[in-house]
Short mmCIF file of C-alpha atoms in Angstrom, two decimals:
data_model
loop_
_atom_site.label_atom_id
_atom_site.label_comp_id
_atom_site.label_asym_id
_atom_site.label_seq_id
_atom_site.Cartn_x
_atom_site.Cartn_y
_atom_site.Cartn_z
CA MET Z 1 56.10 13.32 6.01
CA GLN Z 2 54.52 12.88 2.58
CA SER Z 3 53.64 9.37 1.51
CA GLY Z 4 53.85 10.06 -2.24
CA GLY Z 5 51.70 8.38 -4.85
CA ARG Z 6 47.92 8.36 -4.93
CA ALA Z 7 46.21 8.64 -1.55
CA TYR Z 8 43.62 6.02 -0.59
CA ARG Z 9 40.62 6.74 1.62
CA ALA Z 10 39.77 3.60 3.56
CA ILE Z 11 36.83 5.39 5.15
CA PRO Z 12 33.17 4.30 5.18
CA GLY Z 13 32.10 6.98 2.70
CA PRO Z 14 32.47 8.85 0.57
CA THR Z 15 33.99 5.83 -1.08
CA VAL Z 16 36.33 5.53 -4.04
CA VAL Z 17 34.67 6.87 -7.19
CA PRO Z 18 35.51 4.64 -10.18
CA ASP Z 19 37.22 6.19 -13.18
CA GLU Z 20 34.21 5.28 -15.31
CA VAL Z 21 31.97 7.36 -13.06
CA LEU Z 22 34.37 10.31 -13.00
CA GLN Z 23 34.67 10.23 -16.79
CA ALA Z 24 30.90 10.08 -17.22
CA MET Z 25 30.56 13.22 -15.08
CA HIS Z 26 33.32 15.10 -16.90
CA ARG Z 27 31.18 16.80 -19.52
CA ALA Z 28 29.49 20.07 -20.31
CA ALA Z 29 26.10 20.74 -18.74
CA PRO Z 30 23.25 19.36 -20.87
CA ASN Z 31 20.02 21.05 -21.82
CA ILE Z 32 17.86 20.20 -18.81
CA TYR Z 33 14.69 20.60 -20.88
CA ALA Z 34 15.66 18.11 -23.60
CA ASP Z 35 14.84 14.42 -23.90
CA GLU Z 36 18.41 13.44 -23.04
CA VAL Z 37 17.96 14.20 -19.34
CA LEU Z 38 14.44 12.77 -19.26
CA ASN Z 39 15.57 9.50 -20.84
CA LEU Z 40 18.59 9.36 -18.56
CA THR Z 41 16.43 9.78 -15.44
CA GLU Z 42 13.77 7.30 -16.49
CA GLY Z 43 16.44 4.74 -17.32
CA LEU Z 44 17.95 4.96 -13.84
CA ILE Z 45 14.79 4.06 -11.98
CA PRO Z 46 14.45 0.36 -12.88
CA ASP Z 47 18.16 -0.20 -12.29
CA LEU Z 48 18.02 1.47 -8.87
CA LYS Z 49 15.12 -0.82 -7.95
CA ARG Z 50 17.17 -3.83 -9.04
CA VAL Z 51 19.83 -2.85 -6.49
CA ALA Z 52 17.23 -2.62 -3.70
CA ARG Z 53 15.53 -5.78 -4.92
CA THR Z 54 12.09 -4.19 -5.09
CA ASP Z 55 9.20 -3.84 -7.51
CA GLY Z 56 8.04 -0.77 -5.58
CA ASP Z 57 8.76 2.86 -6.32
CA VAL Z 58 11.82 5.03 -5.76
CA ALA Z 59 12.03 8.78 -5.26
CA ILE Z 60 15.34 10.52 -5.98
CA TYR Z 61 16.32 13.53 -3.87
CA ILE Z 62 19.16 16.03 -4.07
CA CYS Z 63 20.36 15.41 -0.51
CA ASN Z 64 22.56 13.23 1.68
CA GLY Z 65 21.52 10.37 3.95
CA HIS Z 66 20.25 12.73 6.63
CA GLY Z 67 17.92 14.15 4.01
CA THR Z 68 16.49 10.71 3.26
CA TRP Z 69 15.72 10.27 6.98
CA GLU Z 70 13.60 13.37 6.78
CA ALA Z 71 12.09 12.53 3.39
CA ALA Z 72 10.88 9.12 4.54
CA LEU Z 73 9.38 10.51 7.72
CA ALA Z 74 7.79 13.54 6.03
CA ASN Z 75 5.79 11.31 3.72
CA LEU Z 76 4.58 8.85 6.31
CA VAL Z 77 4.53 10.12 9.90
CA ALA Z 78 2.81 13.28 11.08
CA ALA Z 79 3.80 15.45 14.02
CA GLY Z 80 2.39 13.96 17.21
CA GLN Z 81 2.49 10.40 15.93
CA GLN Z 82 4.88 7.76 17.24
CA VAL Z 83 7.76 5.69 15.87
CA LEU Z 84 9.88 2.94 17.41
CA VAL Z 85 13.64 3.30 16.98
CA PRO Z 86 15.87 0.29 17.77
CA ALA Z 87 19.28 2.00 17.91
CA THR Z 88 22.60 0.18 17.62
CA GLY Z 89 24.86 3.19 17.18
CA LEU Z 90 25.12 6.86 16.35
CA PHE Z 91 23.05 6.77 13.18
CA GLY Z 92 20.12 4.93 14.70
CA HIS Z 93 19.95 7.64 17.34
CA GLY Z 94 20.36 10.24 14.60
CA TRP Z 95 17.25 9.08 12.76
CA GLY Z 96 15.38 9.18 16.05
CA ARG Z 97 16.54 12.75 16.71
CA THR Z 98 15.37 13.75 13.23
CA ALA Z 99 11.93 12.37 14.04
CA THR Z 100 11.84 14.27 17.32
CA ALA Z 101 12.81 17.51 15.58
CA MET Z 102 9.85 16.99 13.24
CA GLY Z 103 7.47 16.77 16.19
CA ILE Z 104 7.23 12.98 16.07
CA GLU Z 105 7.38 10.97 19.28
CA ALA Z 106 10.43 8.71 18.98
CA ASP Z 107 10.50 5.72 21.33
CA VAL Z 108 14.19 4.81 21.25
CA ILE Z 109 15.45 1.44 22.46
CA ASP Z 110 19.20 1.72 22.96
CA PHE Z 111 20.93 -1.60 22.39
CA GLY Z 112 24.38 -0.20 23.03
CA LEU Z 113 27.37 -0.19 20.71
CA GLU Z 114 28.44 -3.82 20.46
CA ALA Z 115 25.29 -5.93 20.04
CA PRO Z 116 22.50 -5.99 17.45
CA ALA Z 117 18.91 -5.15 18.18
CA ASP Z 118 17.19 -7.67 20.45
CA LEU Z 119 14.12 -8.92 18.58
CA ASP Z 120 12.39 -10.03 21.78
CA ARG Z 121 12.50 -6.49 23.15
CA ILE Z 122 11.15 -5.07 19.91
CA GLU Z 123 8.38 -7.65 19.91
CA ALA Z 124 7.46 -6.84 23.52
CA VAL Z 125 7.08 -3.12 22.72
CA LEU Z 126 4.96 -3.78 19.64
CA LYS Z 127 2.82 -6.34 21.46
CA ALA Z 128 2.14 -3.81 24.22
CA ASP Z 129 1.04 -1.24 21.62
CA LYS Z 130 -2.57 -2.39 21.67
CA ASN Z 131 -3.90 0.80 20.08
CA HIS Z 132 -1.31 0.74 17.30
CA LYS Z 133 0.07 4.17 18.06
CA ILE Z 134 3.44 3.17 16.60
CA LYS Z 135 3.29 4.09 12.91
CA ALA Z 136 6.73 2.86 11.90
CA VAL Z 137 9.82 1.02 13.10
CA LEU Z 138 12.98 2.88 12.09
CA ALA Z 139 15.57 0.13 11.71
CA THR Z 140 19.22 0.68 10.85
CA HIS Z 141 20.38 -2.17 8.64
CA VAL Z 142 24.04 -1.27 9.19
CA ASP Z 143 25.12 1.44 11.60
CA THR Z 144 28.24 2.98 10.11
CA SER Z 145 29.61 4.00 13.51
CA THR Z 146 29.57 0.60 15.20
CA SER Z 147 29.65 -1.64 12.06
CA LEU Z 148 26.73 -3.58 13.54
CA SER Z 149 24.41 -5.30 11.08
CA ASN Z 150 20.82 -5.86 12.18
CA ASN Z 151 18.54 -8.66 11.03
CA VAL Z 152 15.99 -6.53 9.20
CA LYS Z 153 14.17 -9.54 7.77
CA ALA Z 154 13.61 -10.90 11.25
CA MET Z 155 12.20 -7.52 12.35
CA ALA Z 156 9.75 -7.67 9.44
CA ASP Z 157 8.78 -11.20 10.47
CA VAL Z 158 8.03 -9.98 14.01
CA ILE Z 159 5.78 -7.18 12.75
CA ARG Z 160 3.87 -9.54 10.45
CA ARG Z 161 3.51 -12.26 13.08
CA LEU Z 162 1.98 -9.77 15.50
CA GLY Z 163 -0.31 -8.35 12.84
CA HIS Z 164 0.90 -4.87 13.75
CA PRO Z 165 0.23 -2.26 11.03
CA ALA Z 166 3.50 -0.38 11.59
CA LEU Z 167 5.72 0.15 8.57
CA LEU Z 168 9.25 -1.22 8.65
CA MET Z 169 11.63 1.48 7.42
CA ALA Z 170 15.27 0.48 6.88
CA ASP Z 171 18.29 2.77 6.81
CA CYS Z 172 20.48 1.12 4.16
CA ILE Z 173 22.83 4.06 3.65
CA ALA Z 174 25.91 2.03 4.60
CA SER Z 175 24.70 -1.32 3.34
CA MET Z 176 22.95 -1.01 -0.02
CA GLY Z 177 25.13 -2.36 -2.76
CA CYS Z 178 27.48 -3.93 -0.19
CA ASP Z 179 25.67 -6.11 2.35
CA ARG Z 180 22.89 -8.39 1.18
CA PHE Z 181 19.57 -6.55 1.24
CA GLU Z 182 16.35 -7.73 -0.41
CA MET Z 183 13.58 -5.25 0.20
CA ASP Z 184 10.56 -7.14 -1.10
CA ALA Z 185 11.64 -10.65 -0.10
CA TRP Z 186 12.40 -9.46 3.43
CA GLY Z 187 9.15 -7.57 3.87
CA VAL Z 188 10.63 -4.07 4.18
CA ASP Z 189 8.20 -1.24 3.41
CA VAL Z 190 10.64 1.67 3.03
CA ALA Z 191 14.39 1.65 2.38
CA ILE Z 192 16.68 4.67 2.18
CA THR Z 193 20.21 5.10 0.91
CA GLY Z 194 22.65 7.63 -0.51
CA SER Z 195 24.88 7.81 -3.55
CA GLN Z 196 28.27 7.98 -1.84
CA LYS Z 197 28.84 4.45 -0.54
CA GLY Z 198 27.85 1.25 -2.35
CA LEU Z 199 26.52 3.23 -5.31
CA MET Z 200 30.03 4.62 -5.91
CA THR Z 201 28.87 8.14 -6.88
CA PRO Z 202 29.86 11.40 -5.17
CA PRO Z 203 27.69 12.57 -2.25
CA GLY Z 204 24.60 14.49 -3.21
CA LEU Z 205 21.84 12.04 -4.15
CA GLY Z 206 19.44 10.33 -1.75
CA PHE Z 207 16.97 7.56 -2.57
CA VAL Z 208 13.76 6.50 -0.85
CA PHE Z 209 12.29 3.19 -1.97
CA PHE Z 210 8.74 2.38 -0.89
CA ASN Z 211 6.09 -0.28 -1.45
CA GLU Z 212 2.32 -0.17 -1.87
CA LYS Z 213 1.67 -0.35 1.88
CA ALA Z 214 3.77 2.79 2.38
CA ALA Z 215 2.05 4.46 -0.58
CA ARG Z 216 -1.34 3.85 1.06
CA MET Z 217 -0.12 5.41 4.29
CA ARG Z 218 1.25 8.37 2.35
CA ALA Z 219 -2.22 8.89 0.83
CA LYS Z 220 -3.64 9.35 4.33
CA MET Z 221 -1.26 12.18 5.23
CA GLU Z 222 -3.00 15.54 5.49
CA ARG Z 223 0.04 17.45 4.28
CA VAL Z 224 3.62 16.84 3.18
CA SER Z 225 6.15 19.59 2.52
CA PRO Z 226 6.48 20.24 -1.22
CA TYR Z 227 10.15 19.39 -1.45
CA TRP Z 228 9.99 16.07 0.39
CA ASP Z 229 6.69 14.88 -1.11
CA TRP Z 230 7.47 11.77 -3.10
CA VAL Z 231 4.21 11.66 -5.08
CA PRO Z 232 5.20 14.17 -7.81
CA ARG Z 233 8.65 12.62 -7.93
CA VAL Z 234 7.41 9.14 -8.84
CA VAL Z 235 4.53 10.24 -11.09
CA PRO Z 236 5.85 13.50 -12.52
CA GLU Z 237 3.84 15.43 -15.06
CA GLU Z 238 7.01 17.23 -16.12
CA LEU Z 239 10.72 16.41 -15.92
CA TYR Z 240 11.53 19.00 -13.24
CA LEU Z 241 9.14 17.32 -10.79
CA TYR Z 242 11.47 14.33 -10.51
CA PHE Z 243 13.77 16.62 -8.51
CA ALA Z 244 11.46 19.46 -7.39
CA GLY Z 245 13.51 21.72 -9.63
CA THR Z 246 16.70 21.56 -11.66
CA ALA Z 247 18.00 18.05 -12.20
CA PRO Z 248 21.38 17.09 -10.65
CA THR Z 249 22.61 16.33 -14.14
CA HIS Z 250 26.23 15.36 -13.55
CA HIS Z 251 25.37 13.13 -10.62
CA LEU Z 252 22.86 11.39 -12.87
CA TYR Z 253 25.49 10.72 -15.52
CA GLY Z 254 27.80 9.34 -12.84
CA LEU Z 255 25.05 7.20 -11.35
CA ARG Z 256 24.28 5.79 -14.80
CA ALA Z 257 27.88 4.64 -15.14
CA SER Z 258 27.87 3.22 -11.60
CA LEU Z 259 24.68 1.24 -12.13
CA ASP Z 260 26.08 -0.15 -15.38
CA MET Z 261 29.11 -1.41 -13.45
CA ILE Z 262 26.95 -2.83 -10.65
CA HIS Z 263 24.68 -4.81 -12.93
CA ALA Z 264 27.54 -6.00 -15.10
CA GLU Z 265 29.07 -7.58 -11.99
CA GLY Z 266 25.72 -8.72 -10.59
CA MET Z 267 24.34 -8.18 -7.10
CA GLU Z 268 25.08 -11.73 -5.92
CA ASN Z 269 28.71 -11.33 -6.98
CA ILE Z 270 28.94 -7.92 -5.32
CA TRP Z 271 27.63 -9.27 -2.03
CA ALA Z 272 30.05 -12.20 -2.23
CA ARG Z 273 32.99 -9.87 -2.99
CA HIS Z 274 32.25 -7.70 0.02
CA GLU Z 275 31.96 -10.75 2.28
CA ARG Z 276 35.26 -12.14 1.02
CA LEU Z 277 37.13 -8.88 1.56
CA ALA Z 278 35.56 -8.41 4.99
CA ARG Z 279 36.74 -11.86 6.09
CA ALA Z 280 40.30 -10.93 5.12
CA ILE Z 281 40.16 -7.77 7.24
CA TRP Z 282 38.67 -9.64 10.17
CA ALA Z 283 41.37 -12.31 9.92
CA ALA Z 284 44.05 -9.63 10.15
CA CYS Z 285 42.33 -8.03 13.14
CA TYR Z 286 42.08 -11.39 14.90
CA ARG Z 287 45.81 -11.92 14.40
CA TRP Z 288 46.74 -8.41 15.58
CA GLY Z 289 44.54 -8.84 18.64
CA SER Z 290 46.10 -12.18 19.59
CA ASN Z 291 48.95 -10.35 21.34
CA GLY Z 292 47.65 -6.92 22.25
CA ALA Z 293 44.61 -4.80 23.02
CA LEU Z 294 43.27 -4.41 19.48
CA ARG Z 295 39.87 -6.01 18.96
CA LEU Z 296 36.88 -5.87 16.68
CA ASN Z 297 33.97 -3.87 18.05
CA VAL Z 298 31.49 -6.63 17.15
CA ASP Z 299 32.40 -10.06 18.48
CA GLU Z 300 30.19 -12.25 16.30
CA ALA Z 301 30.83 -12.24 12.57
CA ALA Z 302 27.13 -12.78 11.86
CA HIS Z 303 26.42 -9.38 13.37
CA ARG Z 304 29.10 -7.48 11.44
CA SER Z 305 28.67 -5.52 8.25
CA ALA Z 306 30.66 -6.61 5.22
CA ALA Z 307 31.08 -2.94 4.30
CA VAL Z 308 32.70 -1.33 7.35
CA THR Z 309 34.72 -2.62 10.30
CA THR Z 310 34.99 -0.74 13.59
CA VAL Z 311 38.13 -1.55 15.57
CA ARG Z 312 38.90 -0.75 19.18
CA LEU Z 313 42.46 0.36 19.99
CA ALA Z 314 43.63 2.77 22.67
CA ASP Z 315 46.24 4.20 20.29
CA ALA Z 316 43.77 4.62 17.42
CA ALA Z 317 44.43 8.34 16.93
CA ASP Z 318 48.20 7.84 16.75
CA LEU Z 319 47.77 4.93 14.36
CA ARG Z 320 45.48 6.87 12.03
CA GLU Z 321 47.90 9.80 11.99
CA TRP Z 322 50.94 7.63 11.27
CA VAL Z 323 49.24 5.57 8.58
CA GLU Z 324 48.00 8.63 6.70
CA ALA Z 325 51.32 10.46 6.90
CA HIS Z 326 53.55 7.52 6.01
CA THR Z 327 51.45 5.36 3.69
CA GLY Z 328 48.83 7.67 2.19
CA VAL Z 329 45.97 5.58 3.61
CA THR Z 330 43.23 7.41 5.53
CA LEU Z 331 41.41 5.33 8.12
CA GLY Z 332 37.97 6.27 9.38
CA LEU Z 333 37.44 8.12 12.63
CA GLY Z 334 35.75 6.33 15.49
CA ILE Z 335 32.56 8.37 15.83
CA GLY Z 336 29.67 8.09 18.24
CA MET Z 337 31.39 5.53 20.46
CA GLN Z 338 30.86 7.25 23.80
CA SER Z 339 29.80 4.95 26.63
CA ALA Z 340 29.91 4.80 30.42
CA ALA Z 341 33.19 2.91 30.20
CA ASN Z 342 34.55 5.23 27.49
CA PRO Z 343 32.94 8.68 27.96
CA SER Z 344 35.34 10.40 25.54
CA GLY Z 345 34.47 8.00 22.72
CA GLN Z 346 38.15 7.83 21.75
CA GLY Z 347 40.08 4.66 21.05
CA TYR Z 348 38.43 3.47 17.84
CA PHE Z 349 39.13 3.54 14.13
CA ARG Z 350 37.08 2.30 11.21
CA ILE Z 351 38.02 0.56 7.98
CA GLY Z 352 35.69 1.19 5.07
CA HIS Z 353 35.61 -1.63 2.51
CA MET Z 354 32.55 -0.74 0.47
CA GLY Z 355 31.75 -0.06 -3.14
CA HIS Z 356 34.61 0.11 -5.65
CA VAL Z 357 37.11 -2.02 -3.73
CA ASN Z 358 39.05 -5.18 -4.46
CA ALA Z 359 41.64 -7.48 -2.94
CA HIS Z 360 44.76 -5.45 -3.65
CA MET Z 361 43.16 -2.33 -2.15
CA VAL Z 362 42.23 -4.21 1.02
CA LEU Z 363 45.66 -5.84 1.27
CA GLY Z 364 47.24 -2.40 0.94
CA VAL Z 365 45.16 -1.10 3.84
CA ILE Z 366 46.00 -4.12 5.98
CA GLY Z 367 49.71 -3.73 5.20
CA ALA Z 368 49.58 -0.02 6.05
CA ILE Z 369 47.93 -0.73 9.41
CA GLU Z 370 50.43 -3.45 10.23
CA ALA Z 371 53.31 -1.11 9.38
CA GLY Z 372 51.81 1.52 11.66
CA LEU Z 373 51.37 -0.89 14.56
CA THR Z 374 55.00 -1.92 14.18
CA ALA Z 375 56.40 1.59 13.76
CA LEU Z 376 54.55 2.89 16.81
CA GLY Z 377 55.54 -0.06 18.98
CA ILE Z 378 51.90 -1.02 19.64
CA ASP Z 379 51.62 -4.56 20.95
CA HIS Z 380 50.04 -6.80 18.34
CA GLY Z 381 50.20 -10.29 16.93
CA GLN Z 382 52.46 -10.61 13.92
CA GLY Z 383 51.34 -11.74 10.48
CA GLY Z 384 48.11 -9.85 9.82
CA VAL Z 385 48.94 -9.53 6.13
CA THR Z 386 49.74 -13.24 5.92
CA VAL Z 387 46.44 -14.43 7.38
CA ALA Z 388 44.52 -11.92 5.24
CA THR Z 389 46.27 -13.27 2.16
CA ASP Z 390 45.38 -16.81 3.22
CA ALA Z 391 41.74 -15.79 3.71
CA LEU Z 392 41.59 -14.29 0.23
CA ALA Z 393 43.30 -17.31 -1.31
CA ALA Z 394 40.69 -19.56 0.32
CA GLY Z 395 38.01 -17.70 -1.64
#
């Protein structure tokens, strides 16, 4: 069955690309050797740093989030050295596997799929590292698979209190521009993100933000692969060095439009908008779960991302199929949710509510889900749309 009308992807990335961004990209290719592209690139850098809340540097890569994992590691950790990886879902483990593939020893602490990283356990490992073999802590701010949000600031506080020299590196791919993140104020040394979520630009750009402490560690590296090396990217002698080759021109035009929209709204307002919309979705899920098996993957609201919500439901696959076919709304797959109790990893769906999203979009998703639950005869509490509307009206 065709739903008709414009389809809506309620997935946690790639997110909805605003018309302003699409229009900015809809142009002929520029002369990549002219001042236009140079001025465009140099103008993006301070506005990117405003999003990350840092006075440090940022390197721009033509890559996705997985590329930024590798870029950050390539500049700071050599083969044979050690990193600590507190994992709270698929993507935490993914960063650890990237490190291992690069010959780095990854000490992974698995905190499961429903609870944030335990700071006491992290502290115990760092305290036991008397010889400071651990060069970095690879923290996932928000794991897109579980929707868990970790207290990155508290991790930084632990490292400082112990006087451990390890860098704190934060994966902000799902969170930047959605969940509150303040790199410098929180004491984060490296932050990575991609263009396709809170930055509202098509996939293809990756960003690595780093402070002076990270720059000093980079200076001690014996070698860094030419493509990933961030030094020529942040102090380029020629335009092409910003990107180790041809500039991703149309992505840059789109990013310029996106950053203009972000700073016109203001980061505080953006964070508040995402929190407000998330509370409406959670209210609907609470109501649906009051008379049925549906439940939020993360029990405590303080540990949930305001950008993505992972929901447990045995009939998740049927619901996703019905909702897409009958309403034109695509819900996110439940990925990386295998456990001893659920070895297949099935029985989850995700709602992405990040980036270019507002109340009527969220209410449409909630209404589509409620229609699907009803049509499929899945036990659920009635009135999810009503309580979501009440939550939005409450501000």
